[in-house]
Short mmCIF file of C-alpha atoms in Angstrom, two decimals:
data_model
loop_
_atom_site.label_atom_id
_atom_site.label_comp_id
_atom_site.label_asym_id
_atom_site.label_seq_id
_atom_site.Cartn_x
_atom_site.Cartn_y
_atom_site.Cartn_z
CA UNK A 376 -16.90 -65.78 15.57
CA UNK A 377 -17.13 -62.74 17.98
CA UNK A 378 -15.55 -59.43 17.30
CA UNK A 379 -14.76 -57.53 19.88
CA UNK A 380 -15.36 -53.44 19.16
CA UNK A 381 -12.29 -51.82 20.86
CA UNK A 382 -12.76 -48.37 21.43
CA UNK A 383 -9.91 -46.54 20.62
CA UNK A 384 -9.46 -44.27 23.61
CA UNK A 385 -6.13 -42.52 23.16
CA UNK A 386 -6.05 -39.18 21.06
CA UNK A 387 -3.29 -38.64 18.67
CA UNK A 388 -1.82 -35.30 19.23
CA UNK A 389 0.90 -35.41 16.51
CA UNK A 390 -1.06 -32.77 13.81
CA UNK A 391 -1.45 -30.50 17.01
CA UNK A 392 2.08 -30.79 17.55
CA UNK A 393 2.90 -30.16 13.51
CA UNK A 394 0.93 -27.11 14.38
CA UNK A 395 2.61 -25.79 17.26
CA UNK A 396 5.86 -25.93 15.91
CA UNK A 397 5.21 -24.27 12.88
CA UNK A 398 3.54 -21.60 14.69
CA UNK A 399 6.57 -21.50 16.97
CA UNK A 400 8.79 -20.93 14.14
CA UNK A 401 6.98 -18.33 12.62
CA UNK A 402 7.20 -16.38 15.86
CA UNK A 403 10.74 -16.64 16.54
CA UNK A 404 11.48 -15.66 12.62
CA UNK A 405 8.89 -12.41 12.98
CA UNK A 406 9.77 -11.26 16.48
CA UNK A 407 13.18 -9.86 15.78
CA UNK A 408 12.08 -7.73 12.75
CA UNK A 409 9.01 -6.07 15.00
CA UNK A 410 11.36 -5.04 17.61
CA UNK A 411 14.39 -3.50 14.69
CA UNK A 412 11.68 -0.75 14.29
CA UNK A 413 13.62 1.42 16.83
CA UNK A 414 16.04 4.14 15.68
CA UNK A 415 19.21 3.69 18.68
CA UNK A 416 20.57 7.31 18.75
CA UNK A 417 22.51 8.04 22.23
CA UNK A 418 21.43 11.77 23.18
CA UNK A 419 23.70 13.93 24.57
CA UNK A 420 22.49 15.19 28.34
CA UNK A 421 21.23 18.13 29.97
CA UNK A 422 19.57 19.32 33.09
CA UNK A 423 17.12 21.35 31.95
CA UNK A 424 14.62 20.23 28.94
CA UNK A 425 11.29 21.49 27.25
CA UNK A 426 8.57 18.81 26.17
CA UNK A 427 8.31 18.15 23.19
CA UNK A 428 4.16 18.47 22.04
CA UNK A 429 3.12 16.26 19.60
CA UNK A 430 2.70 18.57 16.26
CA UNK A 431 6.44 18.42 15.70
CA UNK A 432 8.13 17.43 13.36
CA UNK A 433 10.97 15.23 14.29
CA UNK A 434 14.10 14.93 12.44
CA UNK A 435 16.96 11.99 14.07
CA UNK A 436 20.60 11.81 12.91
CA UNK A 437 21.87 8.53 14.04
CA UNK A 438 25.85 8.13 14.65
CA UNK A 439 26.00 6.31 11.32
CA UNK A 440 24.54 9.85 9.60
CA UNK A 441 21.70 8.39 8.48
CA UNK A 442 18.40 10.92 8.84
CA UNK A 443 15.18 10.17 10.05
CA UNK A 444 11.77 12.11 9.69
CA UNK A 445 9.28 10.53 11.95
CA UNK A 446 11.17 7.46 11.97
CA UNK A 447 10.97 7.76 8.07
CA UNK A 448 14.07 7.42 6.32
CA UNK A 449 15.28 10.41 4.16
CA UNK A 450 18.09 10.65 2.54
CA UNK A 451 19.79 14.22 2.52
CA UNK A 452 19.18 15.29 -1.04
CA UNK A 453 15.17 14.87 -0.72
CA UNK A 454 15.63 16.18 3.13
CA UNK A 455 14.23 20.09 2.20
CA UNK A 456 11.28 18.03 -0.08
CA UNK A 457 10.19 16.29 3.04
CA UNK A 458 9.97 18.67 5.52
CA UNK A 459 8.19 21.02 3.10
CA UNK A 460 5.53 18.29 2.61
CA UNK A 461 5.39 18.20 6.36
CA UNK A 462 4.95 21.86 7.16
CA UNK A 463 2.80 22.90 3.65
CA UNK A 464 -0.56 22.76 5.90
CA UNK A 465 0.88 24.11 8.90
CA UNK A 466 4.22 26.41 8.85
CA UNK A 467 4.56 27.29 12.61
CA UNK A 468 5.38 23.40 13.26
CA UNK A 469 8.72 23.25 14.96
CA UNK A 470 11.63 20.89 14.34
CA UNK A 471 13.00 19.10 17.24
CA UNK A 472 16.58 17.80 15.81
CA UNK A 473 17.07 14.34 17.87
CA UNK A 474 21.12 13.95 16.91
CA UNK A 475 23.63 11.13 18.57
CA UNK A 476 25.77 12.82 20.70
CA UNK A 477 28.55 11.18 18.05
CA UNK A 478 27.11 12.29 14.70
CA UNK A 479 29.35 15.56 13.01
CA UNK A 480 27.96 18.64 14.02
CA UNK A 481 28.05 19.80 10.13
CA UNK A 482 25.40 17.03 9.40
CA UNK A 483 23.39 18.90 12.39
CA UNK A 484 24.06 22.27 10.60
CA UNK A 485 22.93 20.86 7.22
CA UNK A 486 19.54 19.64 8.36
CA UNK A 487 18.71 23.13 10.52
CA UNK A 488 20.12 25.01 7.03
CA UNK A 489 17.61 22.67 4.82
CA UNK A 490 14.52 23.19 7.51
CA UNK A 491 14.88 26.96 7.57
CA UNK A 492 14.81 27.41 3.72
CA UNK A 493 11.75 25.96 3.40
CA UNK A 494 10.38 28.35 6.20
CA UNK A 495 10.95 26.67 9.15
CA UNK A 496 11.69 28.99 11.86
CA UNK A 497 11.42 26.70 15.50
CA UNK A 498 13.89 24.44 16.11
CA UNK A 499 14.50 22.34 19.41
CA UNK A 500 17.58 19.94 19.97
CA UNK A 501 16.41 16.92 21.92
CA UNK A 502 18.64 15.88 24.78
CA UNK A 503 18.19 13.35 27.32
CA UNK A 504 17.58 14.45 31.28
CA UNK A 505 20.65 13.98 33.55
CA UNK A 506 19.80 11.47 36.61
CA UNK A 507 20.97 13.51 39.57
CA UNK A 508 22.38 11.29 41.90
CA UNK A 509 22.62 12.49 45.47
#
């Protein structure tokens, strides 16, 4: 009796498959919540703007009245806390207010009040660049 040795010749790709998909679904699960980082304000517009350097501190009031510093959020009562942390090694930082051109001006008012008693004396309002179209 002769055997014949068959090599087997074919590869089975079905654990490389298992992988795939797995992987797949782990990216479409992560990808949304890397990209909700963002803070969506709507800035009012100007023609005229400063840049903004770096050393700031930035403070955003979305149009839900929620407050950001450094895309940190804060809620209003620990606000003055926060920004004193910020500017306790360096009190000539400036705040640049980034508020939706929909939030209450009274929040805006609140935030500048609770900055300057804990010595803040620059402020900037951010505002986005109008698109001249000629």
């Amino acid at each position: 009796m002769k055997r014949k040795n068959k090599i087997v010749s074919d590869i089975n790709i079905t654990p490389f498959t298992d992988v795939v998909l797995v992987l797949l679904i782990i990216f479409m699960i992560t990808t949304p919540m890397l990209s909700n980082n963002e803070i969506k304000i709507n800035l009012p517009k100007a023609e005229v703007t400063e840049n903004a350097k770096s050393k700031n501190i930035e403070i955003t009031a979305d149009k839900d009245g929620f407050i950001y510093i450094d895309n940190k959020q804060v809620h209003m009562a620990y606000l003055e806390e926060a920004i004193f942390k910020l500017t306790r090694s360096n009190p000539d930082k400036a705040v640049v207010i980034k508020g939706d051109k929909n939030v209450q001006y009274d929040l805006i008012i609140q935030i500048i009040d609770k900055a300057k008693k804990t010595g803040v004396t620059k402020f900037a309002l951010a505002v986005d660049t109008k698109s001249s179209k000629k």
